[in-house]
Coordinates of C-alpha atoms in Angstrom, one line a residue:
Chain A
X320 CA -64.4 37.4 3.7
X321 CA -66.2 35.7 5.3
X322 CA -64.9 33.9 8.8
X323 CA -63.0 30.6 7.8
X324 CA -61.7 32.3 4.8
X325 CA -59.7 34.4 7.0
X326 CA -59.2 30.8 9.2
X327 CA -57.6 29.9 5.2
X328 CA -55.0 32.3 4.8
X329 CA -54.0 33.0 8.2
X330 CA -53.2 29.1 8.7
X331 CA -52.0 29.8 5.0
X332 CA -49.6 32.5 6.3
X333 CA -48.7 31.0 9.2
X334 CA -47.2 27.8 7.8
X335 CA -45.5 30.4 5.3
X336 CA -43.9 31.4 7.7
X337 CA -42.7 28.4 9.8
X338 CA -41.4 27.6 6.1
X339 CA -39.1 30.7 6.3
X340 CA -37.6 30.8 9.2
X341 CA -37.5 26.7 9.3
X342 CA -35.3 27.9 5.5
X343 CA -33.3 30.6 7.5
X344 CA -32.5 28.8 10.6
X345 CA -31.2 26.2 8.1
X346 CA -28.7 28.9 7.0
X347 CA -30.6 30.3 3.9
X348 CA -29.4 28.7 1.0
X349 CA -30.6 28.5 -2.3
X350 CA -30.9 25.3 -2.7
X351 CA -30.9 22.2 -0.7
X352 CA -28.5 20.6 0.1
X353 CA -27.5 16.6 0.8
X354 CA -24.9 16.8 2.4
X355 CA -21.5 19.4 3.6
X356 CA -18.4 19.2 3.4
X357 CA -16.6 18.7 6.5
X358 CA -12.5 19.8 7.8
X359 CA -11.1 16.1 9.1
X360 CA -8.7 16.4 12.1
X361 CA -5.3 16.8 11.4
X362 CA -2.4 14.3 13.1
X363 CA 0.5 16.3 14.0
X364 CA 3.0 14.6 11.4
X365 CA -0.1 17.6 9.4
X366 CA 0.3 19.7 10.8
X367 CA 4.2 19.7 10.4
X368 CA 4.4 19.2 7.4
X369 CA 3.1 22.3 6.9
X370 CA -1.3 20.4 5.4
X371 CA -4.5 22.1 6.0
X372 CA -7.2 20.3 7.2
X373 CA -8.6 18.8 4.5
X374 CA -12.1 17.6 3.6
X375 CA -14.9 15.0 3.9
X376 CA -18.2 15.0 2.6
X377 CA -20.8 14.2 5.2
X378 CA -24.0 13.4 4.3
X379 CA -26.6 15.6 6.6
X380 CA -29.5 17.4 4.6
X381 CA -29.4 21.4 4.1
X382 CA -32.7 23.2 3.3
X383 CA -32.6 25.1 0.9
X384 CA -34.8 27.4 -0.8
X385 CA -34.7 25.7 -3.9
X386 CA -36.9 23.8 -4.1
X387 CA -38.2 21.9 -0.5
X388 CA -38.9 25.3 0.7
X389 CA -41.0 27.2 -2.0
X390 CA -42.2 23.9 -3.0
X391 CA -43.5 23.6 -0.2
X392 CA -45.1 27.1 -0.2
X393 CA -46.5 27.0 -3.7
X394 CA -48.6 24.8 -2.2
X395 CA -49.6 26.2 0.6
X396 CA -50.6 28.8 -1.8
X397 CA -51.8 26.3 -3.8
X398 CA -54.3 24.5 -1.2
X399 CA -55.0 28.0 -0.3
X400 CA -56.6 29.4 -3.1
X401 CA -58.1 25.8 -3.6
X402 CA -60.3 26.5 0.4
X403 CA -60.1 30.0 -0.5
X404 CA -63.0 30.1 -3.4
X405 CA -64.5 26.9 -2.3
X406 CA -65.9 28.4 1.1
X407 CA -66.6 31.9 -1.3
X408 CA -68.9 29.5 -3.3
X409 CA -70.9 28.4 -0.8
X410 CA -71.5 31.7 1.0
X411 CA -72.0 33.2 -2.5
X412 CA -73.9 30.4 -3.2
X413 CA -75.9 30.4 0.0
X414 CA -76.6 34.1 -0.6
X415 CA -77.9 33.2 -4.7
X416 CA -80.7 31.3 -2.8
X417 CA -81.9 32.6 -0.1
X418 CA -82.2 35.6 -3.2
X419 CA -83.9 32.5 -5.0
Chain B
X1416 CA 48.8 31.6 -13.1
X1417 CA 47.5 28.2 -12.3
X1418 CA 47.5 28.7 -8.6
X1419 CA 45.0 32.1 -9.9
X1420 CA 42.7 30.4 -11.9
X1421 CA 42.3 27.1 -8.7
X1422 CA 41.8 30.5 -7.2
X1423 CA 39.0 31.8 -8.8
X1424 CA 37.7 28.3 -9.5
X1425 CA 37.7 27.9 -5.8
X1426 CA 36.0 30.9 -5.1
X1427 CA 33.0 30.7 -7.8
X1428 CA 32.3 28.0 -6.5
X1429 CA 32.2 29.0 -3.0
X1430 CA 30.0 31.9 -3.9
X1431 CA 27.4 29.5 -6.0
X1432 CA 27.1 27.2 -3.1
X1433 CA 26.7 30.1 -0.5
X1434 CA 24.3 32.1 -3.6
X1435 CA 22.4 28.2 -4.2
X1436 CA 19.2 28.7 -1.9
X1437 CA 19.0 25.8 -0.5
X1438 CA 16.6 22.8 2.7
X1439 CA 19.6 23.1 5.4
X1440 CA 18.1 19.8 6.5
X1441 CA 20.6 15.9 6.8
X1442 CA 19.8 15.0 3.4
X1443 CA 21.9 16.2 0.4
X1444 CA 21.9 15.4 -3.2
X1445 CA 19.1 15.1 -6.2
X1446 CA 15.7 13.8 -4.3
X1447 CA 12.8 12.8 -5.8
X1448 CA 9.5 13.3 -4.8
X1449 CA 6.5 10.8 -5.4
X1450 CA 2.8 11.7 -4.1
X1451 CA 1.6 8.6 -4.9
X1452 CA -0.7 7.8 -1.7
X1453 CA -2.3 4.5 -2.3
X1454 CA -4.4 4.6 0.8
X1455 CA -6.2 8.3 -0.6
X1456 CA -4.0 10.7 2.0
X1457 CA -3.5 13.3 -0.3
X1458 CA -6.1 15.7 -1.1
X1459 CA -6.3 18.8 -3.9
X1460 CA -9.7 20.9 -3.9
X1461 CA -11.3 23.2 -5.6
X1462 CA -14.1 25.8 -4.6
X1463 CA -16.8 27.5 -7.0
X1464 CA -18.5 30.7 -4.9
X1465 CA -21.3 31.9 -7.3
X1466 CA -24.9 34.3 -5.2
X1467 CA -27.3 31.0 -6.2
X1468 CA -23.9 28.4 -5.0
X1469 CA -21.3 27.0 -3.7
X1470 CA -19.8 23.8 -5.1
X1471 CA -17.1 22.1 -3.6
X1472 CA -14.7 19.0 -5.3
X1473 CA -12.4 17.2 -4.3
X1474 CA -9.9 14.5 -5.7
X1475 CA -7.5 11.8 -3.5
X1476 CA -6.3 10.2 -6.9
X1477 CA -3.7 13.6 -6.7
X1478 CA 0.2 11.9 -8.9
X1479 CA 2.8 12.6 -10.0
X1480 CA 6.7 13.3 -8.7
X1481 CA 9.4 17.1 -8.3
X1482 CA 13.1 15.9 -7.8
X1483 CA 15.4 19.2 -6.8
X1484 CA 19.0 19.5 -5.6
X1485 CA 18.3 20.0 -1.6
X1486 CA 20.7 22.7 -0.7
X1487 CA 19.7 23.8 -3.9
X1488 CA 15.2 24.7 -4.4
X1489 CA 15.7 26.3 -7.9
X1490 CA 16.7 22.5 -10.0
X1491 CA 12.8 22.2 -8.1
X1492 CA 11.5 20.4 -11.7
X1493 CA 8.9 18.0 -12.5
X1494 CA 3.9 17.7 -12.4
X1495 CA 1.4 16.5 -10.6
X1496 CA -1.2 15.9 -11.9
X1497 CA -5.5 14.7 -11.0
X1498 CA -7.5 12.9 -12.6
X1499 CA -10.7 14.5 -13.7
X1500 CA -13.1 11.0 -13.2
X1501 CA -11.5 11.3 -9.9
X1502 CA -13.3 14.7 -8.7
X1503 CA -16.5 14.7 -5.8
X1504 CA -18.9 17.3 -5.2
X1505 CA -20.4 15.4 -2.8
X1506 CA -23.6 15.1 -5.6
X1507 CA -23.1 12.3 -8.2
X1508 CA -25.4 13.8 -11.0
X1509 CA -23.1 16.4 -10.6
X1510 CA -19.7 15.1 -10.7
X1511 CA -20.8 12.8 -14.1
X1512 CA -22.0 16.3 -15.7
X1513 CA -18.2 17.9 -14.2
X1514 CA -16.2 15.0 -15.8
X1515 CA -18.8 15.1 -19.3
X1516 CA -18.3 16.9 -22.4
X1517 CA -20.1 20.4 -21.7
X1518 CA -17.2 20.8 -18.9
X1519 CA -14.3 18.6 -17.9
X1520 CA -14.7 16.2 -20.6
X1521 CA -13.2 13.3 -18.8
X1522 CA -12.7 11.1 -21.8
X1523 CA -10.9 13.8 -24.0
X1524 CA -9.1 15.1 -21.2
X1525 CA -8.1 12.8 -18.8
X1526 CA -5.2 15.0 -16.1
X1527 CA -5.7 18.5 -14.6
X1528 CA -1.9 18.3 -15.1
X1529 CA 0.5 22.0 -13.2
X1530 CA 3.9 21.0 -14.8
X1531 CA 7.0 22.9 -12.8
X1532 CA 9.3 25.1 -14.9
X1533 CA 11.6 26.9 -12.6
X1534 CA 11.4 28.0 -9.3
X1535 CA 11.3 31.9 -7.7
X1536 CA 10.7 34.5 -5.9
X1537 CA 13.0 32.2 -2.8
X1538 CA 11.5 32.6 1.5
X1539 CA 13.3 30.6 3.2
X1540 CA 11.7 30.1 6.1
X1541 CA 13.4 27.7 8.8
X1542 CA 16.3 25.1 7.8
X1543 CA 13.4 23.1 6.6
X1544 CA 11.1 25.2 5.5
X1545 CA 10.2 27.7 2.4
X1546 CA 7.7 29.9 0.6
X1547 CA 8.6 30.1 -3.4
X1548 CA 6.8 30.8 -6.7
X1549 CA 6.6 28.4 -8.4
X1550 CA 6.6 29.5 -13.2
X1551 CA 5.3 26.0 -14.4
X1552 CA 1.8 25.0 -17.3
X1553 CA -1.7 24.4 -16.4
X1554 CA -3.4 22.0 -18.6
X1555 CA -7.1 21.5 -18.0
X1556 CA -9.7 20.7 -20.8
X1557 CA -6.3 19.8 -23.3
X1558 CA -5.7 24.1 -23.0
X1559 CA -2.5 25.0 -21.5
X1560 CA -1.2 28.3 -19.1
X1561 CA 1.4 29.4 -17.5
X1562 CA 0.6 30.1 -14.8
X1563 CA 2.5 31.7 -10.8
X1564 CA 1.8 29.6 -8.1
X1565 CA 2.7 30.2 -4.6
X1566 CA 4.1 27.3 -2.9
X1567 CA 5.6 25.9 0.6
X1568 CA 7.6 23.2 0.9
X1569 CA 8.7 21.7 4.5
X1570 CA 11.0 19.3 4.0
X1571 CA 11.3 15.9 7.2
X1572 CA 14.1 13.9 7.5
X1573 CA 13.1 10.9 7.3
X1574 CA 12.4 9.5 11.2
X1575 CA 10.4 7.2 13.1
X1576 CA 7.7 10.1 13.6
X1577 CA 7.6 10.4 9.4
X1578 CA 7.5 6.7 9.0
X1579 CA 4.2 6.6 10.4
X1580 CA 3.2 8.3 6.9
X1581 CA 5.6 6.8 4.1
X1582 CA 10.0 4.8 4.8
X1583 CA 11.8 8.0 3.8
X1584 CA 12.5 11.7 4.1
X1585 CA 8.4 13.4 3.9
X1586 CA 8.4 16.6 1.6
X1587 CA 5.3 18.6 2.2
X1588 CA 3.4 21.0 -0.1
X1589 CA 0.6 23.7 0.0
X1590 CA -0.6 26.1 -1.9
X1591 CA -3.6 27.6 -2.8
X1592 CA -4.0 29.6 -6.3
X1593 CA -7.2 30.4 -8.8
X1594 CA -7.8 29.6 -12.8
X1595 CA -10.5 31.0 -15.1
X1596 CA -12.3 28.7 -16.1
X1597 CA -13.0 30.0 -20.2
X1598 CA -9.5 30.2 -20.2
X1599 CA -9.8 26.6 -20.4
X1600 CA -12.2 27.1 -23.0
X1601 CA -14.7 25.9 -20.3
X1602 CA -18.0 28.0 -21.0
X1603 CA -20.6 26.1 -20.0
X1604 CA -24.2 28.6 -20.5
X1605 CA -24.2 27.6 -16.2
X1606 CA -20.8 29.3 -15.6
X1607 CA -21.6 33.3 -14.4
X1608 CA -24.2 31.8 -12.4
X1609 CA -23.9 28.2 -10.6
X1610 CA -20.5 28.1 -11.3
X1611 CA -18.0 30.3 -11.0
X1612 CA -15.7 31.2 -13.8
X1613 CA -13.2 32.3 -11.2
X1614 CA -12.0 29.0 -9.7
X1615 CA -9.7 28.3 -6.0
X1616 CA -8.0 25.8 -6.1
X1617 CA -6.3 23.0 -2.6
X1618 CA -3.5 21.6 -2.6
X1619 CA -1.9 19.6 0.3
X1620 CA 0.5 17.0 -0.4
X1621 CA 2.8 15.4 1.2
X1622 CA 5.8 13.1 -1.1
X1623 CA 7.6 11.3 -0.7
X1624 CA 11.7 10.2 -1.4
X1625 CA 11.3 6.2 -1.7
X1626 CA 8.3 5.2 -3.5

């Protein structure tokens, strides 16, 4: 493994770690969500009538493992693998040329 | 002899009245409460939880009527229903799936309904508040099952405060209970994976006696 390949691996690990941290800090949800249900503020009369808070939908993106984090990690692995191969090939090529 | 019979009847009447469990409010006699709120302030929601996904759905199109004698809650009869087409989960595509033939089949079975047949286990918590167990027929996806649900009822006589919401006396109804989807022939492949078989239903509604 040459130094360029090491950089590729380090960069890939950093990107995957950042994605994992972002996913975990977003709540560690399995699926991404476009919004969340939030409780509406209650009136005094609603409380007197024994009602529980009603729900209303609020648009708010929540990063989930699927598909966003998984797709990002997959792309990072795929691109890293390509670069790893390209750099390996160049080294190999140089070695082959030197032998010749 | 006539006097004895008369006295017995009076005693029986007094006993019957004293045994009747109802609200101790200004209102009296039979009242009918309408739960159709044109401003959409009545809500029924469901909650499904699986390791893969939590799903919440709501409907603000609750309709139905309940009738009872204010002094005797055991006389309570009525039904509450929700149009399947009014259910929203926050994702339009999922809503379409939910209403499709594979799930709730809104076209063939447009409403989810609870028809109250009788009331038991009455626990009076205040003059205008009680907890009851309502037994009735719950119909979803064209299948009817008898279930028992715990209900909290709060009665408010008409006042300046209640008129902010609706004219007439108000009846607050709150209940949370569970149903099993497969009991209602909703047996999609996804049930158990992304959608739980046990669905929690939460109803928060206020009815008016003047609507």
